[in-house]
Amino acid sequence: MNALPKLTAAAVSPAVCLALAACAVGPDYKKPEANLAPFHNAAKVVARDTSQPTTPLDQWWTGFNDPMVVTVVQRALGQNLDLAAALARVRQARAAASGAGAALAPTVDFDAAATYEHQSLRGPFGSIASTAPGFTRDIHEYSLGPVASWEIDLFGGLRRGATAAQDEAQAAEAERAGTRVTVAADAADAYLQVRSYQARLSVAQNQVDIDNHLLMLVHDRYHAGAATGREIAQAEALLKQARATLQPLHIGLEQQLNRLDVLMGAQPGTFAREVGASGAIPRVPPISVGDQPTDMLRRRPDIIAAERQLAASNERIGAALSDYYPKISIAGALGFDSLGTDHLFSSSASRAIGGGALRWRLFDFGKVDAAVAEARGANAEQLARYRQTVLKAAEDVENALMALTETETHVLELQGEVNALVHSRDLSEQAYKAGSITLTDVLDADRQLLRARDELESNQADAARAAVGVFRALGGGWSGPAQSAAVRAEPGRLHSLTSQLK
């Protein structure tokens, strides 16, 4: 009964020493440097009025001071199906990492077998043994006991593979964080477009009322002999033109309400009544742009995911290189083997088996060379993808900052234009009533005012949407920097982001 432990200890002890003393083959991973200059459009955002305190980047949607924005974003984060799929991918990646790590440990199975055999008297064994005293053609054999095997990771191939799987699991978690950022931004964007269409519908309906009033005025002047039938036709055409702007706005509003429902994981029409109640377009919240590009590199999930994929591809090179070296494994079995059940658990029926094996590829016609070249090529590809991701992230930030500042400036100019056109239109109507100008002048002022007011409402919503774009570009929507620092400090350990993503 004590033979197997002694045998196993004798075989394992030197192997463990060798494994502990060995170094994993392949390049050690070094995170690439990403030297980015400060954002050149940040100064324009800094110049904005920031008298109010800024909102934490991981909860940026609360900065709009609109309870419905908070409701739709939180509902989307809790129910969105893309996020549910991303969580499932994280679980798959974690399971793969756990399985890769388990390959480093011994495998222990319990085997039990019962065999019955009726010997042939004409076979090689039966033809000889049949003449022996006590021979029987019926043989019953019973065996049971544990069987252990262990591949000693002498050159680090398994360790490299396990580390690569952990890096890929971290990348999956970062990708889930990226999905969270996207879902929060898309939900806020859809909501802001809902408010935009509602405001534009209100402007269009108000214009319809004004044009209807103008038509009545022309009719009154016509009956008084001060207007012509042509002027009535012109006023009717203007009224119909204003009414024709309503249908496209209703279509756009319905599309954004349906989009918002899907983002919240619901059938279109579920929350239309709740969200569809008219409300004002939220004001642009204060935005802190004190972050440097290095802060963006630590926060943006797509950059974190690209860096983790790069680390994984580096480990895959070591795993491929390990196939140049011998593979050593040991195995052992302990248990009982008997031709009958009467003495199955006796000391005479006990057995112990131990052994080792060495496998070394000497001639494989370049298979290992091809695998190593493939791994190095994948690593070069991931490095290029990482650098491209960093540049695209910087581009997103610069574009978002520019869009915000320029849209806000455009809104101020449009507001001044609307104020002037309102005054001009009122004066035109008064002059028309007095008979000093023609109806054409009033119609032109009316059309210009409708266009300017519609453009103003649209751009006010665009400014708020541009603020969402800034938050998205900076990686806002999850508590990233602390987690990213932890990942960089311990790249070989699997970290869970789940608690921070909920």
Short mmCIF file of C-alpha atoms in Angstrom, two decimals:
data_model
loop_
_atom_site.label_atom_id
_atom_site.label_comp_id
_atom_site.label_asym_id
_atom_site.label_seq_id
_atom_site.Cartn_x
_atom_site.Cartn_y
_atom_site.Cartn_z
CA MET A 1 0.00 0.00 0.00
CA ASN A 2 2.95 2.37 0.55
CA ALA A 3 4.76 1.59 -2.69
CA LEU A 4 3.03 4.21 -4.85
CA PRO A 5 3.59 7.21 -2.55
CA LYS A 6 7.27 6.37 -2.31
CA LEU A 7 7.53 5.85 -6.05
CA THR A 8 5.62 9.02 -6.81
CA ALA A 9 7.69 11.06 -4.37
CA ALA A 10 10.89 9.70 -5.88
CA ALA A 11 9.75 10.62 -9.38
CA VAL A 12 8.09 13.93 -8.57
CA SER A 13 10.71 15.50 -6.30
CA PRO A 14 13.44 15.95 -8.92
CA ALA A 15 10.85 16.92 -11.50
CA VAL A 16 9.45 19.60 -9.26
CA CYS A 17 12.94 20.91 -8.60
CA LEU A 18 13.65 21.03 -12.31
CA ALA A 19 10.35 22.77 -13.00
CA LEU A 20 10.92 25.37 -10.33
CA ALA A 21 14.46 26.00 -11.51
CA ALA A 22 13.51 26.23 -15.17
CA CYS A 23 12.77 29.50 -16.95
CA ALA A 24 9.86 29.87 -19.33
CA VAL A 25 11.09 30.29 -22.88
CA GLY A 26 9.92 33.20 -24.99
CA PRO A 27 9.99 37.01 -24.70
CA ASP A 28 8.90 38.68 -21.46
CA TYR A 29 6.08 41.14 -22.04
CA LYS A 30 6.72 44.86 -21.85
CA LYS A 31 3.85 47.27 -22.24
CA PRO A 32 4.47 49.54 -25.26
CA GLU A 33 4.92 53.24 -24.72
CA ALA A 34 2.24 55.55 -26.10
CA ASN A 35 3.60 59.07 -26.12
CA LEU A 36 0.74 61.42 -26.91
CA ALA A 37 0.89 65.20 -26.87
CA PRO A 38 -1.74 67.12 -24.86
CA PHE A 39 -5.11 67.48 -26.60
CA HIS A 40 -4.89 70.62 -28.71
CA ASN A 41 -8.67 71.26 -28.56
CA ALA A 42 -8.88 71.02 -24.77
CA ALA A 43 -8.20 74.75 -24.30
CA LYS A 44 -11.47 75.60 -26.05
CA VAL A 45 -13.45 73.51 -23.58
CA VAL A 46 -11.55 74.98 -20.64
CA ALA A 47 -12.63 78.43 -21.81
CA ARG A 48 -16.31 77.47 -21.34
CA ASP A 49 -18.24 78.67 -18.30
CA THR A 50 -17.47 76.05 -15.65
CA SER A 51 -18.73 77.83 -12.55
CA GLN A 52 -20.74 74.74 -11.60
CA PRO A 53 -18.98 71.66 -10.22
CA THR A 54 -18.19 68.97 -12.75
CA THR A 55 -19.79 65.55 -12.65
CA PRO A 56 -17.76 62.39 -11.93
CA LEU A 57 -16.84 60.82 -15.25
CA ASP A 58 -18.17 57.40 -14.31
CA GLN A 59 -21.63 58.91 -13.62
CA TRP A 60 -21.62 61.67 -16.24
CA TRP A 61 -25.33 61.32 -17.08
CA THR A 62 -26.28 62.79 -13.70
CA GLY A 63 -24.67 66.08 -14.77
CA PHE A 64 -27.55 66.90 -17.14
CA ASN A 65 -29.82 67.51 -14.11
CA ASP A 66 -32.61 65.62 -15.86
CA PRO A 67 -34.13 62.72 -13.88
CA MET A 68 -35.32 61.05 -17.09
CA VAL A 69 -31.75 60.94 -18.48
CA VAL A 70 -30.69 59.11 -15.32
CA THR A 71 -33.68 56.76 -15.57
CA VAL A 72 -33.13 55.72 -19.18
CA VAL A 73 -29.36 55.29 -18.79
CA GLN A 74 -29.65 53.22 -15.63
CA ARG A 75 -32.45 51.17 -17.13
CA ALA A 76 -30.35 50.52 -20.24
CA LEU A 77 -27.34 49.51 -18.14
CA GLY A 78 -29.52 47.10 -16.20
CA GLN A 79 -31.45 45.53 -19.08
CA ASN A 80 -29.50 45.95 -22.31
CA LEU A 81 -29.01 42.67 -24.18
CA ASP A 82 -25.66 43.63 -25.69
CA LEU A 83 -24.38 44.00 -22.13
CA ALA A 84 -25.86 40.61 -21.23
CA ALA A 85 -24.04 39.05 -24.19
CA ALA A 86 -20.80 40.79 -23.17
CA LEU A 87 -21.14 39.37 -19.65
CA ALA A 88 -21.59 35.90 -21.13
CA ARG A 89 -18.37 36.38 -23.12
CA VAL A 90 -16.58 37.39 -19.93
CA ARG A 91 -17.76 34.20 -18.24
CA GLN A 92 -16.54 32.14 -21.19
CA ALA A 93 -13.14 33.83 -21.07
CA ARG A 94 -12.87 33.28 -17.33
CA ALA A 95 -13.72 29.61 -17.75
CA ALA A 96 -11.07 29.28 -20.48
CA ALA A 97 -8.50 30.95 -18.20
CA SER A 98 -9.44 28.65 -15.34
CA GLY A 99 -9.08 25.61 -17.58
CA ALA A 100 -5.69 26.77 -18.86
CA GLY A 101 -4.49 27.29 -15.29
CA ALA A 102 -5.72 23.86 -14.26
CA ALA A 103 -3.48 22.29 -16.92
CA LEU A 104 -0.49 23.14 -14.70
CA ALA A 105 -1.73 20.84 -11.92
CA PRO A 106 -1.77 17.03 -11.84
CA THR A 107 -4.85 15.16 -13.02
CA VAL A 108 -6.23 12.47 -10.73
CA ASP A 109 -8.91 10.03 -11.95
CA PHE A 110 -10.61 7.15 -10.23
CA ASP A 111 -10.88 4.07 -12.38
CA ALA A 112 -12.93 0.96 -11.68
CA ALA A 113 -13.40 -1.97 -14.03
CA ALA A 114 -15.01 -5.40 -14.00
CA THR A 115 -14.12 -7.82 -16.82
CA TYR A 116 -15.55 -11.21 -17.73
CA GLU A 117 -13.83 -13.34 -20.36
CA HIS A 118 -14.64 -16.82 -21.73
CA GLN A 119 -11.32 -18.14 -23.05
CA SER A 120 -10.96 -19.85 -26.41
CA LEU A 121 -9.28 -23.24 -26.25
CA ARG A 122 -7.89 -22.70 -29.72
CA GLY A 123 -6.36 -19.29 -29.08
CA PRO A 124 -2.68 -18.66 -28.25
CA PHE A 125 -3.27 -18.49 -24.51
CA GLY A 126 -6.03 -21.09 -24.20
CA SER A 127 -4.28 -23.74 -26.31
CA ILE A 128 -1.30 -23.67 -23.91
CA ALA A 129 -2.95 -22.99 -20.57
CA SER A 130 -5.79 -25.49 -21.05
CA THR A 131 -3.43 -28.37 -20.18
CA ALA A 132 -2.48 -26.77 -16.84
CA PRO A 133 -4.17 -28.02 -13.65
CA GLY A 134 -7.03 -25.80 -12.46
CA PHE A 135 -7.47 -24.08 -15.80
CA THR A 136 -10.84 -22.45 -16.28
CA ARG A 137 -12.17 -20.84 -19.38
CA ASP A 138 -14.18 -18.28 -17.42
CA ILE A 139 -12.12 -15.40 -16.02
CA HIS A 140 -13.48 -12.61 -13.82
CA GLU A 141 -11.18 -9.66 -13.15
CA TYR A 142 -11.88 -6.64 -10.91
CA SER A 143 -9.72 -3.53 -10.54
CA LEU A 144 -10.17 -0.14 -8.93
CA GLY A 145 -8.09 2.75 -7.65
CA PRO A 146 -6.85 6.27 -8.43
CA VAL A 147 -4.72 7.12 -11.45
CA ALA A 148 -2.64 10.32 -11.56
CA SER A 149 -0.78 12.03 -14.39
CA TRP A 150 1.15 15.27 -14.60
CA GLU A 151 2.91 17.07 -17.43
CA ILE A 152 5.85 18.91 -15.90
CA ASP A 153 5.96 22.39 -17.38
CA LEU A 154 9.75 22.37 -17.66
CA PHE A 155 10.03 25.10 -20.31
CA GLY A 156 6.95 27.14 -19.47
CA GLY A 157 4.66 26.31 -22.38
CA LEU A 158 1.68 25.64 -20.13
CA ARG A 159 2.42 28.65 -17.97
CA ARG A 160 2.60 30.87 -21.04
CA GLY A 161 -0.72 29.49 -22.25
CA ALA A 162 -2.35 30.02 -18.85
CA THR A 163 -1.10 33.61 -18.66
CA ALA A 164 -2.32 34.28 -22.21
CA ALA A 165 -5.77 32.97 -21.28
CA GLN A 166 -5.83 35.25 -18.23
CA ASP A 167 -4.85 38.23 -20.39
CA GLU A 168 -7.64 37.37 -22.82
CA ALA A 169 -10.11 37.14 -19.94
CA GLN A 170 -9.05 40.61 -18.83
CA ALA A 171 -9.52 41.82 -22.41
CA ALA A 172 -13.05 40.37 -22.41
CA GLU A 173 -13.81 42.22 -19.19
CA ALA A 174 -12.50 45.46 -20.69
CA GLU A 175 -14.62 44.88 -23.78
CA ARG A 176 -17.64 44.50 -21.54
CA ALA A 177 -16.74 47.82 -19.95
CA GLY A 178 -16.55 49.28 -23.45
CA THR A 179 -20.02 47.93 -24.20
CA ARG A 180 -21.24 49.61 -21.03
CA VAL A 181 -19.77 52.96 -22.14
CA THR A 182 -21.42 52.58 -25.55
CA VAL A 183 -24.81 51.58 -24.14
CA ALA A 184 -24.88 54.50 -21.69
CA ALA A 185 -23.91 56.97 -24.42
CA ASP A 186 -26.36 55.53 -26.96
CA ALA A 187 -29.23 55.65 -24.45
CA ALA A 188 -28.49 59.28 -23.59
CA ASP A 189 -28.11 60.14 -27.27
CA ALA A 190 -31.46 58.56 -28.16
CA TYR A 191 -33.15 60.40 -25.29
CA LEU A 192 -31.66 63.73 -26.37
CA GLN A 193 -32.87 63.15 -29.91
CA VAL A 194 -36.34 62.44 -28.54
CA ARG A 195 -36.27 65.81 -26.79
CA SER A 196 -34.93 67.42 -29.97
CA TYR A 197 -37.77 66.10 -32.11
CA GLN A 198 -40.31 67.12 -29.48
CA ALA A 199 -38.92 70.65 -29.41
CA ARG A 200 -38.88 70.87 -33.19
CA LEU A 201 -42.44 69.57 -33.33
CA SER A 202 -43.45 72.28 -30.88
CA VAL A 203 -41.78 74.90 -33.08
CA ALA A 204 -43.46 73.51 -36.19
CA GLN A 205 -46.88 73.41 -34.51
CA ASN A 206 -46.41 76.96 -33.25
CA GLN A 207 -45.55 78.01 -36.77
CA VAL A 208 -48.70 76.30 -38.05
CA ASP A 209 -50.74 78.32 -35.57
CA ILE A 210 -49.01 81.54 -36.64
CA ASP A 211 -49.53 80.81 -40.33
CA ASN A 212 -53.16 79.92 -39.69
CA HIS A 213 -53.56 83.28 -37.94
CA LEU A 214 -51.91 84.97 -40.93
CA LEU A 215 -54.32 83.23 -43.32
CA MET A 216 -57.28 84.48 -41.29
CA LEU A 217 -55.79 87.98 -41.40
CA VAL A 218 -55.48 87.81 -45.20
CA HIS A 219 -59.07 86.59 -45.46
CA ASP A 220 -60.24 89.54 -43.35
CA ARG A 221 -58.31 91.96 -45.56
CA TYR A 222 -59.68 90.25 -48.67
CA HIS A 223 -63.26 90.70 -47.47
CA ALA A 224 -62.43 94.34 -46.69
CA GLY A 225 -61.12 94.76 -50.24
CA ALA A 226 -57.52 95.31 -49.11
CA ALA A 227 -56.08 91.94 -50.29
CA THR A 228 -56.21 89.83 -53.43
CA GLY A 229 -57.01 86.18 -54.07
CA ARG A 230 -53.36 85.67 -54.92
CA GLU A 231 -52.40 86.67 -51.38
CA ILE A 232 -54.90 84.15 -49.98
CA ALA A 233 -53.32 81.42 -52.12
CA GLN A 234 -49.86 82.42 -50.91
CA ALA A 235 -50.94 82.32 -47.24
CA GLU A 236 -52.59 78.90 -47.74
CA ALA A 237 -49.40 77.56 -49.38
CA LEU A 238 -47.34 78.80 -46.45
CA LEU A 239 -49.70 77.12 -43.97
CA LYS A 240 -49.51 73.81 -45.85
CA GLN A 241 -45.73 74.10 -46.01
CA ALA A 242 -45.59 74.44 -42.23
CA ARG A 243 -47.95 71.48 -41.76
CA ALA A 244 -45.78 69.37 -44.10
CA THR A 245 -42.86 69.67 -41.70
CA LEU A 246 -44.77 67.78 -38.99
CA GLN A 247 -44.79 64.30 -40.54
CA PRO A 248 -40.98 63.80 -40.89
CA LEU A 249 -40.56 65.00 -37.31
CA HIS A 250 -43.15 62.51 -36.05
CA ILE A 251 -41.33 59.73 -37.91
CA GLY A 252 -37.96 60.71 -36.41
CA LEU A 253 -39.48 60.91 -32.92
CA GLU A 254 -41.00 57.45 -33.23
CA GLN A 255 -37.72 55.97 -34.46
CA GLN A 256 -35.78 57.36 -31.50
CA LEU A 257 -38.41 56.17 -29.00
CA ASN A 258 -38.20 52.68 -30.51
CA ARG A 259 -34.39 52.82 -30.48
CA LEU A 260 -34.47 53.79 -26.82
CA ASP A 261 -36.79 50.89 -25.94
CA VAL A 262 -34.47 48.38 -27.63
CA LEU A 263 -31.48 49.85 -25.79
CA MET A 264 -33.42 49.31 -22.57
CA GLY A 265 -34.05 45.68 -23.51
CA ALA A 266 -37.76 46.15 -24.16
CA GLN A 267 -40.11 45.79 -27.11
CA PRO A 268 -40.59 49.08 -29.00
CA GLY A 269 -43.49 51.00 -27.52
CA THR A 270 -42.99 49.77 -23.95
CA PHE A 271 -41.73 53.03 -22.46
CA ALA A 272 -42.99 55.41 -25.17
CA ARG A 273 -45.65 57.00 -22.97
CA GLU A 274 -43.25 57.52 -20.06
CA VAL A 275 -40.34 58.87 -22.09
CA GLY A 276 -42.48 60.50 -24.76
CA ALA A 277 -43.94 63.11 -22.43
CA SER A 278 -42.64 66.46 -23.63
CA GLY A 279 -39.75 67.99 -21.78
CA ALA A 280 -37.03 70.55 -22.26
CA ILE A 281 -33.72 69.76 -23.92
CA PRO A 282 -31.18 69.35 -21.07
CA ARG A 283 -28.45 71.92 -20.78
CA VAL A 284 -24.86 70.91 -21.42
CA PRO A 285 -23.23 69.99 -18.10
CA PRO A 286 -19.82 71.27 -16.98
CA ILE A 287 -17.04 69.07 -18.34
CA SER A 288 -13.61 68.65 -16.83
CA VAL A 289 -10.89 68.37 -19.44
CA GLY A 290 -7.99 68.44 -17.03
CA ASP A 291 -7.27 64.83 -17.98
CA GLN A 292 -4.12 64.29 -19.97
CA PRO A 293 -3.82 61.70 -22.74
CA THR A 294 -2.25 59.31 -20.20
CA ASP A 295 -5.50 59.44 -18.21
CA MET A 296 -7.43 58.51 -21.35
CA LEU A 297 -5.06 55.58 -21.96
CA ARG A 298 -5.79 54.27 -18.47
CA ARG A 299 -9.54 54.74 -18.71
CA ARG A 300 -10.74 53.85 -22.20
CA PRO A 301 -11.83 50.18 -22.25
CA ASP A 302 -10.94 49.67 -25.92
CA ILE A 303 -7.33 50.66 -25.20
CA ILE A 304 -7.21 48.40 -22.15
CA ALA A 305 -8.64 45.51 -24.18
CA ALA A 306 -6.15 46.06 -27.02
CA GLU A 307 -3.24 46.13 -24.56
CA ARG A 308 -4.40 42.90 -22.89
CA GLN A 309 -4.76 41.20 -26.29
CA LEU A 310 -1.22 42.33 -27.09
CA ALA A 311 0.02 40.82 -23.82
CA ALA A 312 -1.78 37.54 -24.62
CA SER A 313 -0.21 37.36 -28.09
CA ASN A 314 3.22 37.83 -26.50
CA GLU A 315 2.62 34.83 -24.23
CA ARG A 316 1.51 32.75 -27.21
CA ILE A 317 5.00 33.18 -28.67
CA GLY A 318 6.50 31.52 -25.59
CA ALA A 319 3.94 28.72 -25.76
CA ALA A 320 4.90 28.06 -29.39
CA LEU A 321 8.64 28.19 -28.64
CA SER A 322 8.25 25.62 -25.88
CA ASP A 323 7.51 22.97 -28.52
CA TYR A 324 11.18 23.11 -29.52
CA TYR A 325 12.00 21.50 -26.16
CA PRO A 326 11.16 18.11 -24.64
CA LYS A 327 7.90 17.44 -22.83
CA ILE A 328 8.19 15.42 -19.62
CA SER A 329 5.28 13.77 -17.89
CA ILE A 330 4.85 11.30 -15.06
CA ALA A 331 1.98 8.96 -14.22
CA GLY A 332 1.08 6.61 -11.44
CA ALA A 333 -1.73 4.33 -10.32
CA LEU A 334 -2.65 2.89 -6.96
CA GLY A 335 -5.38 0.38 -6.27
CA PHE A 336 -6.43 -3.24 -6.29
CA ASP A 337 -6.54 -5.92 -8.99
CA SER A 338 -8.04 -9.36 -8.38
CA LEU A 339 -9.61 -12.27 -10.26
CA GLY A 340 -12.35 -12.41 -7.69
CA THR A 341 -14.18 -10.20 -5.24
CA ASP A 342 -13.28 -12.30 -2.21
CA HIS A 343 -9.73 -10.95 -1.93
CA LEU A 344 -10.19 -7.67 -3.86
CA PHE A 345 -9.28 -5.43 -0.92
CA SER A 346 -6.56 -7.62 0.56
CA SER A 347 -2.91 -6.63 0.65
CA SER A 348 -2.09 -9.35 -1.86
CA ALA A 349 -4.43 -7.70 -4.40
CA SER A 350 -2.91 -4.22 -4.03
CA ARG A 351 -0.89 -2.77 -6.86
CA ALA A 352 1.19 0.32 -7.52
CA ILE A 353 2.35 1.59 -10.89
CA GLY A 354 4.55 4.56 -11.66
CA GLY A 355 6.40 5.79 -14.68
CA GLY A 356 7.55 8.74 -16.70
CA ALA A 357 7.63 9.71 -20.34
CA LEU A 358 9.61 12.10 -22.52
CA ARG A 359 8.40 13.44 -25.84
CA TRP A 360 10.62 15.57 -28.02
CA ARG A 361 9.96 16.72 -31.54
CA LEU A 362 13.08 16.05 -33.53
CA PHE A 363 11.73 16.02 -37.07
CA ASP A 364 8.39 17.66 -37.83
CA PHE A 365 9.14 19.23 -41.22
CA GLY A 366 8.89 22.78 -39.87
CA LYS A 367 5.60 22.57 -37.94
CA VAL A 368 7.04 24.24 -34.86
CA ASP A 369 8.81 26.84 -37.00
CA ALA A 370 5.49 27.66 -38.65
CA ALA A 371 3.69 27.88 -35.31
CA VAL A 372 6.34 30.24 -33.90
CA ALA A 373 6.23 32.41 -37.03
CA GLU A 374 2.43 32.54 -36.79
CA ALA A 375 2.60 33.57 -33.12
CA ARG A 376 5.14 36.30 -33.87
CA GLY A 377 2.98 37.56 -36.74
CA ALA A 378 -0.08 37.66 -34.47
CA ASN A 379 1.91 39.63 -31.92
CA ALA A 380 2.99 42.16 -34.56
CA GLU A 381 -0.63 42.47 -35.66
CA GLN A 382 -1.83 43.10 -32.10
CA LEU A 383 0.88 45.72 -31.59
CA ALA A 384 -0.30 47.56 -34.68
CA ARG A 385 -3.91 47.25 -33.51
CA TYR A 386 -2.99 48.65 -30.10
CA ARG A 387 -1.21 51.65 -31.59
CA GLN A 388 -4.10 52.24 -33.99
CA THR A 389 -6.58 52.03 -31.11
CA VAL A 390 -4.61 54.68 -29.21
CA LEU A 391 -4.55 57.00 -32.21
CA LYS A 392 -8.26 56.48 -32.90
CA ALA A 393 -9.04 57.24 -29.26
CA ALA A 394 -7.07 60.48 -29.46
CA GLU A 395 -8.94 61.32 -32.67
CA ASP A 396 -12.28 60.68 -30.95
CA VAL A 397 -11.37 63.04 -28.11
CA GLU A 398 -10.18 65.83 -30.40
CA ASN A 399 -13.26 65.56 -32.62
CA ALA A 400 -15.61 65.46 -29.65
CA LEU A 401 -14.03 68.51 -28.02
CA MET A 402 -14.21 70.47 -31.26
CA ALA A 403 -17.81 69.42 -31.92
CA LEU A 404 -18.88 70.55 -28.45
CA THR A 405 -17.29 73.98 -28.51
CA GLU A 406 -18.26 74.80 -32.09
CA THR A 407 -21.85 73.59 -31.64
CA GLU A 408 -22.26 75.70 -28.53
CA THR A 409 -20.94 78.73 -30.41
CA HIS A 410 -23.33 77.98 -33.26
CA VAL A 411 -26.25 77.81 -30.79
CA LEU A 412 -25.42 81.28 -29.48
CA GLU A 413 -25.34 82.67 -33.01
CA LEU A 414 -28.62 80.98 -33.90
CA GLN A 415 -30.27 82.36 -30.77
CA GLY A 416 -29.30 85.85 -31.83
CA GLU A 417 -30.61 85.17 -35.34
CA VAL A 418 -33.95 83.92 -34.00
CA ASN A 419 -34.36 86.95 -31.76
CA ALA A 420 -33.73 89.25 -34.69
CA LEU A 421 -36.08 87.32 -37.00
CA VAL A 422 -38.89 87.33 -34.40
CA HIS A 423 -38.62 91.09 -34.19
CA SER A 424 -38.44 91.37 -37.98
CA ARG A 425 -41.46 89.14 -38.47
CA ASP A 426 -43.56 91.08 -35.94
CA LEU A 427 -42.68 94.35 -37.65
CA SER A 428 -43.50 92.84 -41.05
CA GLU A 429 -46.95 91.76 -39.91
CA GLN A 430 -47.66 95.19 -38.44
CA ALA A 431 -46.51 96.84 -41.66
CA TYR A 432 -48.71 94.48 -43.71
CA LYS A 433 -51.73 95.33 -41.58
CA ALA A 434 -50.99 99.00 -42.20
CA GLY A 435 -50.74 98.30 -45.92
CA SER A 436 -47.19 99.57 -46.26
CA ILE A 437 -45.67 96.27 -47.49
CA THR A 438 -46.90 93.31 -49.48
CA LEU A 439 -47.73 89.85 -48.13
CA THR A 440 -44.61 88.47 -49.81
CA ASP A 441 -42.43 90.29 -47.30
CA VAL A 442 -44.40 88.76 -44.42
CA LEU A 443 -44.17 85.27 -45.95
CA ASP A 444 -40.41 85.56 -46.39
CA ALA A 445 -39.97 86.66 -42.77
CA ASP A 446 -42.16 83.75 -41.68
CA ARG A 447 -40.16 81.16 -43.61
CA GLN A 448 -36.85 82.50 -42.31
CA LEU A 449 -38.10 82.39 -38.74
CA LEU A 450 -39.37 78.81 -39.05
CA ARG A 451 -36.03 77.67 -40.47
CA ALA A 452 -33.99 79.47 -37.80
CA ARG A 453 -36.13 78.26 -34.87
CA ASP A 454 -36.00 74.67 -36.12
CA GLU A 455 -32.24 74.89 -36.56
CA LEU A 456 -31.86 76.40 -33.08
CA GLU A 457 -33.74 73.58 -31.37
CA SER A 458 -31.84 70.98 -33.37
CA ASN A 459 -28.47 72.50 -32.47
CA GLN A 460 -29.34 72.84 -28.79
CA ALA A 461 -29.90 69.08 -28.75
CA ASP A 462 -26.74 68.60 -30.83
CA ALA A 463 -24.74 70.49 -28.20
CA ALA A 464 -26.01 68.15 -25.49
CA ARG A 465 -25.28 65.17 -27.74
CA ALA A 466 -21.78 66.55 -28.35
CA ALA A 467 -21.25 66.59 -24.57
CA VAL A 468 -22.23 62.91 -24.52
CA GLY A 469 -19.67 62.38 -27.27
CA VAL A 470 -16.97 63.96 -25.10
CA PHE A 471 -17.86 61.71 -22.17
CA ARG A 472 -17.82 58.67 -24.46
CA ALA A 473 -14.49 59.63 -26.03
CA LEU A 474 -12.88 60.09 -22.62
CA GLY A 475 -14.04 56.61 -21.62
CA GLY A 476 -16.65 57.79 -19.12
CA GLY A 477 -19.29 55.41 -17.86
CA TRP A 478 -17.32 53.04 -15.65
CA SER A 479 -14.83 53.37 -12.80
CA GLY A 480 -11.81 52.57 -14.89
CA PRO A 481 -8.56 54.10 -13.62
CA ALA A 482 -8.30 52.11 -10.37
CA GLN A 483 -9.01 48.86 -12.13
CA SER A 484 -6.60 49.63 -14.94
CA ALA A 485 -3.83 50.34 -12.44
CA ALA A 486 -4.49 47.00 -10.79
CA VAL A 487 -4.32 45.19 -14.11
CA ARG A 488 -0.99 46.82 -14.96
CA ALA A 489 0.45 46.12 -11.53
CA GLU A 490 -0.35 42.40 -11.70
CA PRO A 491 -0.60 41.41 -15.37
CA GLY A 492 -0.43 37.70 -14.57
CA ARG A 493 -3.45 37.69 -12.32
CA LEU A 494 -7.08 37.56 -13.45
CA HIS A 495 -8.96 40.57 -12.14
CA SER A 496 -12.71 40.84 -12.04
CA LEU A 497 -14.29 44.07 -13.26
CA THR A 498 -17.84 42.87 -12.73
CA SER A 499 -18.45 44.64 -9.45
CA GLN A 500 -17.32 47.93 -11.01
CA LEU A 501 -19.42 47.48 -14.14
CA LYS A 502 -22.72 47.00 -12.35
#
